[in-house]
mmCIF file of C-alpha atoms in Angstrom:
data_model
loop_
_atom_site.group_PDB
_atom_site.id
_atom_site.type_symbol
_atom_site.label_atom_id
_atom_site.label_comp_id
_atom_site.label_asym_id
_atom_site.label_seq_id
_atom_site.Cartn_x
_atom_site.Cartn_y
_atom_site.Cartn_z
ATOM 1 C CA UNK A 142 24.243 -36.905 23.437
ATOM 2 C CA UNK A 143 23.023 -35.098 20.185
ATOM 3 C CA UNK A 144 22.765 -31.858 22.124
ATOM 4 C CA UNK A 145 26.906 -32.870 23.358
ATOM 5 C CA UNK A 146 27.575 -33.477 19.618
ATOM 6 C CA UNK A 147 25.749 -29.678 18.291
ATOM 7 C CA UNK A 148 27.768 -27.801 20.662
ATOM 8 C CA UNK A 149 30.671 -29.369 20.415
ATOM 9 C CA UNK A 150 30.637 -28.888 16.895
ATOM 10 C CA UNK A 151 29.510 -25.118 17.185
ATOM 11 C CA UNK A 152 32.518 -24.231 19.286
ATOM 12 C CA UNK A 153 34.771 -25.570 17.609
ATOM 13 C CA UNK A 154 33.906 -23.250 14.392
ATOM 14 C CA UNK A 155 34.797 -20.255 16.507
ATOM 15 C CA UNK A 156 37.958 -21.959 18.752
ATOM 16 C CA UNK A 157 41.417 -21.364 17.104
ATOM 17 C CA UNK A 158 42.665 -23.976 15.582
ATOM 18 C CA UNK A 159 45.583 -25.879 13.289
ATOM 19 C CA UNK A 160 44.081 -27.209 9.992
ATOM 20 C CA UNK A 161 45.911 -29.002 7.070
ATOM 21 C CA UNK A 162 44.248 -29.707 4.058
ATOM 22 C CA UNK A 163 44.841 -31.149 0.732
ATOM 23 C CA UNK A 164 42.941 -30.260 -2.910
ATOM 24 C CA UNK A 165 40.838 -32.980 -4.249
ATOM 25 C CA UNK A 166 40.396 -31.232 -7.711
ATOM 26 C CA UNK A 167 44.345 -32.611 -8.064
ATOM 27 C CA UNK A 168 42.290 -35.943 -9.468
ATOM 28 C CA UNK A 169 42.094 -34.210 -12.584
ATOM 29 C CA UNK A 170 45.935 -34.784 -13.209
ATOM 30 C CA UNK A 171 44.533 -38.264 -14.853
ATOM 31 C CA UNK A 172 43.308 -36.358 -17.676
ATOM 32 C CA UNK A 173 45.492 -33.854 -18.594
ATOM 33 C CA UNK A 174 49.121 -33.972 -20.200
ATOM 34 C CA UNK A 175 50.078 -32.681 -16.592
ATOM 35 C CA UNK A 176 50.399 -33.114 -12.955
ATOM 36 C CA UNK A 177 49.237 -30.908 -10.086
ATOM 37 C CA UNK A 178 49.683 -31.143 -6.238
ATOM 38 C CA UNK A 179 48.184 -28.902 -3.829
ATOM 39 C CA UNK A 180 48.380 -29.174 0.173
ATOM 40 C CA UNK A 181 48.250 -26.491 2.645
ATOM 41 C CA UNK A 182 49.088 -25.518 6.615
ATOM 42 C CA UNK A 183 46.578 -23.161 8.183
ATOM 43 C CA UNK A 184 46.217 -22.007 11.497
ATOM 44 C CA UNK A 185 42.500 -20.321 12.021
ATOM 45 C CA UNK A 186 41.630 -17.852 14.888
ATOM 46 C CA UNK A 187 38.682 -16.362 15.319
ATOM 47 C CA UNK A 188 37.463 -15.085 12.169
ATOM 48 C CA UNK A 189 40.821 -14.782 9.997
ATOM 49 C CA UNK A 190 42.653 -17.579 8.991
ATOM 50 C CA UNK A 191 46.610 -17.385 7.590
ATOM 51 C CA UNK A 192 47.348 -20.351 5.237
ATOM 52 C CA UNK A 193 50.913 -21.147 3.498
ATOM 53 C CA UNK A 194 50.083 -23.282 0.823
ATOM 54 C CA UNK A 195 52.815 -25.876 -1.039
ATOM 55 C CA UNK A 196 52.095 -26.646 -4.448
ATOM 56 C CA UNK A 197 54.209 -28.753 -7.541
ATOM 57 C CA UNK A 198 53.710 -29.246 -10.976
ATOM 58 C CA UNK A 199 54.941 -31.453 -13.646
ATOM 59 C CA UNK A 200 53.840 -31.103 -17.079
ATOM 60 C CA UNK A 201 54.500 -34.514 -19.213
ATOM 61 C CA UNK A 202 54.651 -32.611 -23.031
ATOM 62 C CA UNK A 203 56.938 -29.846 -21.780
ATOM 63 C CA UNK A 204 60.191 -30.065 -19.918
ATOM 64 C CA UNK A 205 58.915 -27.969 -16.976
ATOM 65 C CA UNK A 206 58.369 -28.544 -13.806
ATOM 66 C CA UNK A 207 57.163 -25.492 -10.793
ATOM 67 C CA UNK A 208 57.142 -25.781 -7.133
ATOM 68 C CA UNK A 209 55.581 -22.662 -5.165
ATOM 69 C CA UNK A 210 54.330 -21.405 -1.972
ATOM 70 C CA UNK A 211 53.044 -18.430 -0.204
ATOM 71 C CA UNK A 212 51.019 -16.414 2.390
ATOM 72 C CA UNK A 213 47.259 -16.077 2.349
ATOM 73 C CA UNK A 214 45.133 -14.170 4.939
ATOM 74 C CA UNK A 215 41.509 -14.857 4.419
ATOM 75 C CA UNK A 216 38.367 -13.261 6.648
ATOM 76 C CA UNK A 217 35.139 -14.691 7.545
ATOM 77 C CA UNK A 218 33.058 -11.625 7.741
ATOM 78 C CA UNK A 219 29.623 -12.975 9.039
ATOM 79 C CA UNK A 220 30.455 -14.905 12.507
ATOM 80 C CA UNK A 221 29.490 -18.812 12.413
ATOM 81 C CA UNK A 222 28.336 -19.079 8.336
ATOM 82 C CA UNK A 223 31.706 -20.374 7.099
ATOM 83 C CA UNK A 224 31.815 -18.249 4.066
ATOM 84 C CA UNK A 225 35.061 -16.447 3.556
ATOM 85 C CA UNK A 226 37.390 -14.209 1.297
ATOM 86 C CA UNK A 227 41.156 -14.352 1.060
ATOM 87 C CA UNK A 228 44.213 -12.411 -0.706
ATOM 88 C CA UNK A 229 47.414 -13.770 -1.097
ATOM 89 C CA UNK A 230 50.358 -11.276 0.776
ATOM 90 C CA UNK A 231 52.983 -13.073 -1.249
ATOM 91 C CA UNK A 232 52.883 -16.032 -3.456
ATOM 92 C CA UNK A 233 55.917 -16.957 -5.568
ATOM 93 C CA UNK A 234 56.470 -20.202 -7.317
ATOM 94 C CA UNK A 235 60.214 -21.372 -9.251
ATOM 95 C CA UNK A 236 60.196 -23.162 -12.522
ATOM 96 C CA UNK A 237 63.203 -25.444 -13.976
ATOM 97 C CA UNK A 238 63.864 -27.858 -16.965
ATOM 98 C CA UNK A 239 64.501 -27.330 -20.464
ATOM 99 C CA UNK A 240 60.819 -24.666 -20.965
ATOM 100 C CA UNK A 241 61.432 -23.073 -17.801
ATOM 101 C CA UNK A 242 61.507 -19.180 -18.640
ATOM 102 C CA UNK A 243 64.793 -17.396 -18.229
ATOM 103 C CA UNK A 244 63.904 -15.926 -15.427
ATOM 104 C CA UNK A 245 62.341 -18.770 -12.971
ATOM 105 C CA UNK A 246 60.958 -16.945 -10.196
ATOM 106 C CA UNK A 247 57.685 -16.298 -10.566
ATOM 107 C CA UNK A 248 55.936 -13.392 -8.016
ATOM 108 C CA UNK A 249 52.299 -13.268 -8.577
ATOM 109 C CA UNK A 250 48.823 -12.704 -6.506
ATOM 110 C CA UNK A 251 45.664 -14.859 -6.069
ATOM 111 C CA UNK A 252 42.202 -13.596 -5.017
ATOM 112 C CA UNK A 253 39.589 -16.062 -3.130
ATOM 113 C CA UNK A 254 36.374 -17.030 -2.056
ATOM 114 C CA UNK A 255 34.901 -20.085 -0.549
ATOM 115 C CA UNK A 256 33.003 -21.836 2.324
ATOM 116 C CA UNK A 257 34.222 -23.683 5.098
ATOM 117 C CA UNK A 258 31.688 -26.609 5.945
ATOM 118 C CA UNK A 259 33.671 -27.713 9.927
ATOM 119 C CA UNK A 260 32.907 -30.892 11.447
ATOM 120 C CA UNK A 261 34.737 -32.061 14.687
ATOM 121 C CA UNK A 262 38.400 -32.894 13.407
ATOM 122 C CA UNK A 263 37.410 -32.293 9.448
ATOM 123 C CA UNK A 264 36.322 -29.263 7.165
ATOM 124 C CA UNK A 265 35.598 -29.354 3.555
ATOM 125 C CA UNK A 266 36.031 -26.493 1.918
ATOM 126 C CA UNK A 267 34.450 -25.624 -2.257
ATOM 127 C CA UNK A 268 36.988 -22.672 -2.890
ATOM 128 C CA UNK A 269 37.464 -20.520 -6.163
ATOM 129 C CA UNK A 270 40.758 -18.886 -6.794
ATOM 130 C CA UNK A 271 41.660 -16.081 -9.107
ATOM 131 C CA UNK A 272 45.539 -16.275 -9.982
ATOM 132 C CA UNK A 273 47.790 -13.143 -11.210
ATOM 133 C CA UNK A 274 44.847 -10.855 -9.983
ATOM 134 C CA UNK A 275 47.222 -7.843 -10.967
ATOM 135 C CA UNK A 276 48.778 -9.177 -13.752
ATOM 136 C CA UNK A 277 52.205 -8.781 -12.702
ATOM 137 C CA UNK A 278 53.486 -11.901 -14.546
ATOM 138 C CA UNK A 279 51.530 -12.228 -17.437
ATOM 139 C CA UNK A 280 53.826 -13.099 -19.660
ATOM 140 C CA UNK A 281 55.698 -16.299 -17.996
ATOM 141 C CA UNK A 282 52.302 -17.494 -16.652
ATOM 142 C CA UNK A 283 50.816 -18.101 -20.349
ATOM 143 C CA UNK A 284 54.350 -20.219 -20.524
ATOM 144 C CA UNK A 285 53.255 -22.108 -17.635
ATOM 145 C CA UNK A 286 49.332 -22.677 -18.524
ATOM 146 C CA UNK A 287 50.673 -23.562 -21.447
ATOM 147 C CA UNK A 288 52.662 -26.486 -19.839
ATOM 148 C CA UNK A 289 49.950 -27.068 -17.114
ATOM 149 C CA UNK A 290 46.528 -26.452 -18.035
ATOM 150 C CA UNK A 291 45.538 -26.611 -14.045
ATOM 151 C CA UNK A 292 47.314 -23.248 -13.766
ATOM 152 C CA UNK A 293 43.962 -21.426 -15.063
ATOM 153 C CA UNK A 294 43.522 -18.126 -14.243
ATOM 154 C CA UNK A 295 39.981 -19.576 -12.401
ATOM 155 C CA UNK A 296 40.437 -22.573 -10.304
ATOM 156 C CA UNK A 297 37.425 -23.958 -8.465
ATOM 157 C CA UNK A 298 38.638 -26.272 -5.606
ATOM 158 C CA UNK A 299 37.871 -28.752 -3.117
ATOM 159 C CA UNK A 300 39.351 -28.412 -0.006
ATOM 160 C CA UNK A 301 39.760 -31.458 2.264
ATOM 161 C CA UNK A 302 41.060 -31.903 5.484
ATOM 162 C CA UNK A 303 41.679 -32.014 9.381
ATOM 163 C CA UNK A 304 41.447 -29.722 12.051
ATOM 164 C CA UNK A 305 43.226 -29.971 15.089
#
């Protein structure tokens, strides 16, 4: 049966697959003056994996709020070790309320690395994100750290989810 379970398990790291996952570092909403959601859709095959992720924000001191999504195409260069790098083809995010800049649509990149521990059904995934690699946006994105502190330039994650 344990033999069953191994390479079950092992297979299912290589098969392609639907995963959706949510980020557990959002707990740290209960200490800041702000809120921060983060889920994401992926569907992994073979060794690259394209993930559209859905994020909101609410800050409670500003009048801001920011919803965004995007594209990301990560790689997992060495076969069956679950490490992996990712670039974002296109990640834009919209601000409104009173703060919101003038212009509320927000193009800008992310960078990132992480490790995908897979389990039948369930991966958990550490993660850590460069945003605005380019600096394309620097200006409205110290508006919105400002408002939301989670919007760091580095985020370290936790990744938590199903596979299917």
């Amino acid at each position: 049966m344990v033999i069953a379970i191994v390479i079950f398990a092992v297979s299912s790291m290589h098969a392609s697959e639907w995963q959706i996952g949510i980020d557990l570092r959002c707990i740290d909403s209960f200490f800041y003056p702000s809120m921060r959601i983060d889920g994401e859709f992926s569907y992994r095959f073979s060794e690259v994996r394209v993930t559209v992720p859905l994020r909101y924000a609410h800050s409670n001191t500003h009048e801001l709020d920011f919803v965004e999504t995007g594209l990301i195409v990560s790689v997992y260069p060495f076969d069956g070790l679950g490490f992996y790098a990712g670039v974002s083809l296109l990640r834009a995010g919209y601000a409104w309320g009173l703060e919101a800049p003038s212009d509320p649509l927000i193009l800008f990149s992310e960078a990132l690395v992480g490790w995908t521990f897979s389990f039948p059904y369930f991966f958990i995934e550490p993660r850590i994100t460069v945003t605005d690699v380019f600096s394309s946006e620097k200006g409205r994105l110290d508006v919105l750290r400002e408002a939301i502190p989670q919007y760091s330039m580095l985020r370290i994650s936790l990744i938590a989810g199903c596979a299917f």
